[in-house]
Coordinates of C-alpha atoms and ligand atoms in Angstrom, one line a residue:
M1 CA 68.5 125.7 83.0
F2 CA 65.2 124.3 81.2
L3 CA 63.1 121.5 83.2
K4 CA 61.3 119.8 80.3
R5 CA 59.7 116.6 81.8
I6 CA 58.6 115.5 85.3
E7 CA 57.7 111.6 85.5
M8 CA 55.7 110.4 88.5
Q9 CA 54.7 107.0 89.5
G10 CA 53.3 106.5 93.3
F11 CA 54.3 109.8 94.3
K12 CA 51.8 111.0 96.9
S13 CA 48.3 111.6 94.7
F14 CA 49.9 110.2 91.4
A15 CA 49.6 106.6 92.0
D16 CA 49.6 105.9 88.0
R17 CA 52.6 106.7 86.1
I18 CA 52.4 110.1 84.6
S19 CA 54.8 112.6 82.6
I20 CA 53.9 116.2 82.8
N21 CA 55.8 118.2 79.8
F22 CA 57.0 121.6 79.9
E23 CA 57.0 123.5 76.6
H24 CA 56.8 126.9 77.1
N25 CA 58.7 129.7 78.9
M26 CA 56.0 129.9 81.4
T27 CA 53.5 127.1 82.8
G28 CA 50.5 127.2 84.9
I29 CA 49.6 124.2 86.8
V30 CA 45.6 124.7 87.4
G31 CA 42.9 122.9 88.9
P32 CA 40.6 122.7 92.3
N33 CA 41.9 122.6 95.9
G34 CA 43.5 119.2 96.6
C35 CA 43.8 118.0 93.4
G36 CA 47.6 117.7 93.6
K37 CA 49.0 120.8 92.6
S38 CA 51.5 121.1 95.5
N39 CA 52.2 117.5 95.5
I40 CA 54.0 118.5 92.0
A41 CA 56.3 120.8 93.5
D42 CA 56.9 118.2 96.5
A43 CA 58.2 115.5 94.0
I44 CA 60.2 118.2 92.8
K45 CA 61.9 119.1 96.2
W46 CA 62.3 115.5 96.6
V47 CA 64.4 114.7 93.6
L48 CA 66.4 117.5 94.5
G49 CA 67.5 115.5 97.4
E50 CA 64.9 117.2 100.3
Q51 CA 65.5 115.0 103.4
S52 CA 62.8 116.6 105.9
A53 CA 59.3 114.7 105.6
K54 CA 57.8 118.2 107.4
I55 CA 58.8 120.2 104.6
L56 CA 57.1 117.6 101.8
R57 CA 54.1 118.1 104.2
G58 CA 54.2 114.6 105.6
E59 CA 55.0 112.6 109.2
K60 CA 57.6 110.4 107.8
M61 CA 59.3 110.4 104.5
S62 CA 57.5 106.7 103.2
D63 CA 54.3 109.1 103.6
V64 CA 55.2 110.0 99.8
I65 CA 54.2 107.0 98.7
F66 CA 50.6 106.9 97.5
A67 CA 48.7 105.3 100.5
G68 CA 45.6 104.8 98.7
S69 CA 42.6 106.2 97.8
K70 CA 39.0 105.1 98.3
N71 CA 38.7 103.6 94.7
R72 CA 42.1 102.1 94.8
R73 CA 45.0 100.4 97.0
G74 CA 48.1 102.0 97.8
V75 CA 51.6 101.4 96.0
N76 CA 55.1 100.2 97.6
M77 CA 57.0 102.4 95.5
A78 CA 57.3 106.2 94.7
E79 CA 59.4 107.3 91.9
V80 CA 60.0 110.8 90.3
T81 CA 62.5 111.7 87.6
L82 CA 62.9 115.1 86.3
V83 CA 64.1 115.7 82.7
F84 CA 66.4 118.6 82.5
D85 CA 67.6 120.2 79.1
N86 CA 71.4 120.4 79.7
S87 CA 72.2 121.2 75.9
K88 CA 74.0 124.6 77.6
R89 CA 75.6 122.4 80.1
A90 CA 74.0 124.4 83.2
L91 CA 74.6 121.3 85.1
N92 CA 78.3 120.0 85.5
Y93 CA 77.2 116.9 83.5
D94 CA 78.3 116.2 80.1
S95 CA 75.3 115.2 78.4
D96 CA 72.2 116.8 76.5
E97 CA 69.8 115.6 78.7
V98 CA 70.2 115.0 82.3
E99 CA 67.7 112.9 84.1
L100 CA 67.6 113.0 88.2
T101 CA 65.5 110.2 89.5
R102 CA 64.4 109.4 93.4
R103 CA 63.2 106.1 94.0
I104 CA 61.9 104.6 97.8
Y105 CA 60.2 101.6 98.9
K106 CA 57.7 100.9 101.6
D107 CA 59.6 98.4 103.3
D108 CA 63.2 99.9 102.6
Q109 CA 63.6 103.5 104.2
D110 CA 66.9 104.2 102.2
A111 CA 66.0 106.2 99.0
Q112 CA 67.7 105.6 95.8
Y113 CA 69.4 108.3 93.7
L114 CA 69.8 107.8 90.1
I115 CA 71.8 110.7 87.5
N116 CA 70.7 109.4 84.0
H117 CA 70.0 105.8 85.1
Q118 CA 73.2 105.5 87.0
N119 CA 73.0 104.7 90.6
V120 CA 74.5 107.6 92.6
R121 CA 74.8 109.0 96.0
L122 CA 72.5 111.7 97.6
K123 CA 75.9 113.8 97.6
D124 CA 76.5 113.3 93.8
V125 CA 72.6 115.0 93.2
V126 CA 73.2 117.5 95.9
D127 CA 76.6 118.7 94.4
L128 CA 75.4 118.4 90.9
I129 CA 72.1 120.4 91.5
L130 CA 74.1 123.2 93.9
D131 CA 76.7 124.1 91.2
S132 CA 73.7 125.2 89.0
G133 CA 72.0 127.3 91.8
L134 CA 69.4 124.6 92.0
G135 CA 69.7 123.8 95.5
K136 CA 66.5 123.1 97.8
D137 CA 68.0 126.2 99.8
S138 CA 68.0 128.5 96.7
L139 CA 64.7 130.5 95.6
S140 CA 64.8 128.3 92.4
M141 CA 61.3 127.1 94.3
I142 CA 59.2 129.6 96.2
S143 CA 55.9 128.5 98.0
Q144 CA 53.1 130.4 99.3
G145 CA 54.8 131.4 102.5
N146 CA 57.6 132.9 100.7
I147 CA 55.9 135.3 99.2
Q148 CA 54.1 136.7 102.2
A149 CA 57.6 136.3 104.0
F150 CA 59.3 138.5 100.8
A151 CA 56.3 141.0 100.9
E152 CA 56.9 141.4 104.8
A153 CA 60.4 141.8 104.7
R154 CA 62.8 144.5 106.1
P155 CA 65.1 146.2 103.3
Y156 CA 67.8 144.8 105.0
D157 CA 66.6 141.2 105.1
R158 CA 64.7 142.0 101.5
R159 CA 68.9 142.2 100.2
A160 CA 69.4 138.7 101.5
I161 CA 66.5 137.5 99.9
F162 CA 67.8 138.9 96.3
E163 CA 71.3 137.9 96.8
E164 CA 69.8 134.2 97.6
A165 CA 67.5 134.5 94.1
A166 CA 70.9 135.7 92.8
G167 CA 72.4 132.4 93.2
V168 CA 74.4 133.0 96.1
A169 CA 73.7 129.8 97.9
R170 CA 75.9 127.7 95.9
Y171 CA 78.5 130.5 97.2
K172 CA 77.3 130.3 100.4
K173 CA 78.1 126.2 100.7
R174 CA 81.4 126.9 99.2
K175 CA 82.2 129.7 101.9
I176 CA 81.0 127.0 104.7
E177 CA 83.3 124.4 102.7
A178 CA 86.1 126.8 103.2
I179 CA 85.8 128.3 106.6
N180 CA 85.5 124.8 107.5
R181 CA 88.5 124.0 105.6
L182 CA 90.2 126.9 107.2
E183 CA 89.1 125.8 110.9
R184 CA 90.4 122.3 109.9
T185 CA 93.8 123.6 108.5
K186 CA 93.8 125.8 111.7
N187 CA 93.4 123.1 113.9
N188 CA 96.2 121.1 111.8
L189 CA 98.7 124.3 111.8
E190 CA 98.3 124.4 115.8
R191 CA 99.0 120.4 115.9
T192 CA 102.0 121.2 113.7
Y193 CA 103.2 124.3 115.8
D194 CA 102.8 121.9 118.9
I195 CA 104.8 119.2 117.1
L196 CA 107.4 121.5 116.0
S197 CA 108.0 122.8 119.5
E198 CA 108.3 119.2 120.6
L199 CA 110.7 118.8 118.0
E200 CA 112.6 122.0 118.6
K201 CA 113.3 120.6 121.9
Q202 CA 115.3 117.7 120.4
V203 CA 117.0 119.9 118.4
G204 CA 119.9 120.4 120.7
P205 CA 120.9 117.0 121.7
L206 CA 120.0 115.7 118.5
K207 CA 122.7 118.6 117.0
R208 CA 125.3 117.1 119.7
Q209 CA 124.8 113.6 118.7
A210 CA 125.0 114.4 114.8
K211 CA 128.4 116.7 115.9
R212 CA 129.8 113.2 117.2
A213 CA 128.3 110.9 114.5
E214 CA 130.2 113.4 112.1
T215 CA 133.5 113.2 114.1
Y216 CA 133.1 109.5 114.2
R217 CA 132.9 108.8 110.8
N218 CA 135.3 111.4 109.8
K219 CA 137.7 109.7 111.9
K220 CA 136.3 106.2 111.1
E221 CA 137.0 107.4 107.2
A222 CA 141.1 108.6 108.5
L223 CA 141.3 105.3 110.1
E224 CA 140.3 103.3 106.8
A225 CA 142.5 105.3 105.0
I226 CA 145.6 105.1 106.8
E227 CA 144.7 100.9 107.1
T228 CA 144.8 100.8 103.7
A229 CA 147.9 103.0 102.9
V230 CA 149.4 100.4 105.5
L231 CA 148.1 97.6 103.7
V232 CA 149.4 98.8 100.5
E233 CA 152.9 99.5 101.7
E234 CA 152.9 96.2 103.1
I235 CA 151.7 94.5 100.3
T236 CA 154.4 96.4 97.7
L237 CA 157.2 95.1 100.1
L238 CA 156.0 91.3 99.9
E239 CA 155.7 91.8 96.2
D240 CA 159.3 93.1 96.2
Q241 CA 160.6 90.1 98.2
I242 CA 158.8 87.9 95.9
A243 CA 160.6 89.3 93.0
N244 CA 163.8 88.9 94.7
F245 CA 163.1 85.4 95.4
N246 CA 162.2 84.5 91.6
T247 CA 164.9 86.3 90.5
N248 CA 167.3 84.1 92.5
I249 CA 165.6 80.8 92.3
N250 CA 166.3 82.1 88.2
E251 CA 169.9 82.4 88.7
L252 CA 169.9 79.0 91.3
E253 CA 168.4 77.3 88.5
V254 CA 170.7 78.1 85.9
K255 CA 173.3 77.1 88.2
I256 CA 171.7 73.7 88.6
E257 CA 171.6 73.3 84.9
N258 CA 175.5 74.2 84.6
A259 CA 176.3 71.9 87.1
Q260 CA 174.3 69.1 85.4
S261 CA 175.9 69.8 82.1
G262 CA 179.3 69.6 83.8
I263 CA 178.4 66.4 85.5
E264 CA 177.1 64.9 82.3
I265 CA 180.4 65.8 80.3
R266 CA 182.4 64.3 83.3
E267 CA 180.7 61.1 83.1
N268 CA 181.2 60.8 79.8
Q269 CA 185.4 61.5 80.1
N270 CA 185.0 59.1 82.9
F271 CA 183.3 56.2 80.2
S272 CA 185.9 57.1 77.6
A273 CA 188.7 57.0 80.0
K274 CA 187.4 53.5 81.3
Q275 CA 187.2 52.3 78.0
E276 CA 190.4 53.5 77.0
A277 CA 191.6 51.6 80.2
K278 CA 190.3 48.3 78.9
D279 CA 191.6 48.5 75.9
L280 CA 194.7 48.9 77.0
E281 CA 194.5 46.2 79.3
K282 CA 193.3 44.2 76.4
K283 CA 196.4 44.9 74.6
I284 CA 199.0 44.5 77.6
N285 CA 197.5 41.1 77.9
D286 CA 197.8 40.6 74.0
D287 CA 201.2 41.7 74.3
S288 CA 201.9 39.9 77.1
S289 CA 200.7 36.7 75.2
A290 CA 203.0 37.4 72.1
L291 CA 205.9 38.0 74.4
I292 CA 205.3 34.8 76.2
K293 CA 204.7 33.0 72.7
T294 CA 207.9 34.5 71.4
I295 CA 209.8 33.5 74.6
N296 CA 208.8 30.0 74.4
E297 CA 209.7 29.8 70.5
I298 CA 213.3 31.4 71.5
Q299 CA 213.2 29.0 74.1
V300 CA 213.1 26.3 71.5
L301 CA 215.4 27.4 69.4
E302 CA 217.6 27.7 72.0
N303 CA 217.2 24.2 72.9
R304 CA 217.2 23.3 69.2
H305 CA 220.6 25.3 69.0
K306 CA 221.9 23.9 72.5
E307 CA 221.0 20.1 70.8
Q308 CA 222.8 20.6 67.2
Ligands
ATP401 P1 46.0 123.2 97.6 O1 45.5 123.9 96.5 O2 44.7 123.1 98.6 O3 47.1 123.5 97.8 P2 46.6 121.3 95.9 O4 46.1 121.0 94.7 O5 48.1 121.5 95.8 O6 45.9 121.8 97.3 P3 48.2 118.7 97.3 O7 47.9 119.5 98.7 O8 49.1 119.0 96.4 O9 47.0 119.9 96.5 O10 47.6 117.6 97.2 C1 46.6 117.4 98.1 C2 46.0 115.7 97.8 O11 47.1 114.8 97.8 C3 45.2 115.3 99.3 O12 44.1 114.8 98.2 C4 45.6 114.4 99.4 O13 44.6 113.3 99.8 C5 46.9 113.7 98.3 N1 47.6 113.0 99.1 C6 48.9 113.7 99.5 N2 49.5 112.6 100.0 C7 49.2 111.0 99.6 C8 49.5 110.2 99.6 N3 50.8 109.6 100.0 N4 49.0 108.9 99.0 C9 47.8 109.4 98.2 N5 47.3 110.7 98.4 C10 48.0 111.6 98.6

């Protein structure tokens, strides 16, 4: 992974905005003592998330802000940006160039972190660079003190240094995370066992309760089946009775109809008989009148005959 550029403003001795481009495989920064060479290394460590003011050779974190010199006043903000060539995706970030920025203000101790101009958390920066083996505990930056320590190290310790240089740091972090996760899982497992043993105590009574509930449910179902069968039987009987009643009603209706027809016939016969009687009565009256008339005429004739 190639560091293309460092941009700084207000960081330690770099009061003005400055941009340092790295264009070759190896770049040397030379200058007299105290001119600010180590400040560049500090700037890199700072952007990569260094949280110790002491490691940055200060008392407190705001000491990284340009404090002023004999010719100019101090400033209120320090900002450093590292620009990486990410065309080979050494950093897990989908962009050919990755800019990491850290910014701090004098009156606000909370630093701001940016990845490609987007505000992020320190954790995001640390996670991004750890994956690339560039973490602050890795050996991608070796200070003067380190070189002396390497030279004097025992073979066993030196092996550790080589392992570190081979990019073991990120795996170390992952190992610690995995151990922590394992520990948490162990605790969870223990808690789960506790809960399990508690639950196991409840299994016996619960089993008995479940059995009783099962028996109750079976009996309830059987009762419901019997009640349903009884109801069906009752309904069938009632339906038969209704059918019988309907048949009887039909028969009675036919009988009533027949009786009504008989009554009607009799009424008609009655009416005709009455009419006939009336006619006979009239005839009798007429015949009686004719008889009386004839008797009178006979009387008259007899009287006339007697007189002759
Ligand atoms: P050496 O070769 O001795 O290690 P160097 O070139 O690495 O020196 P640095 O230690 O990086 O130099 O820089 C030290 C200079 O930075 C000093 O002059 C110091 O006054 C200046 N300096 C450090 N912090 C600040 C600050 N906050 N404000 C202004 N100047 C600062």
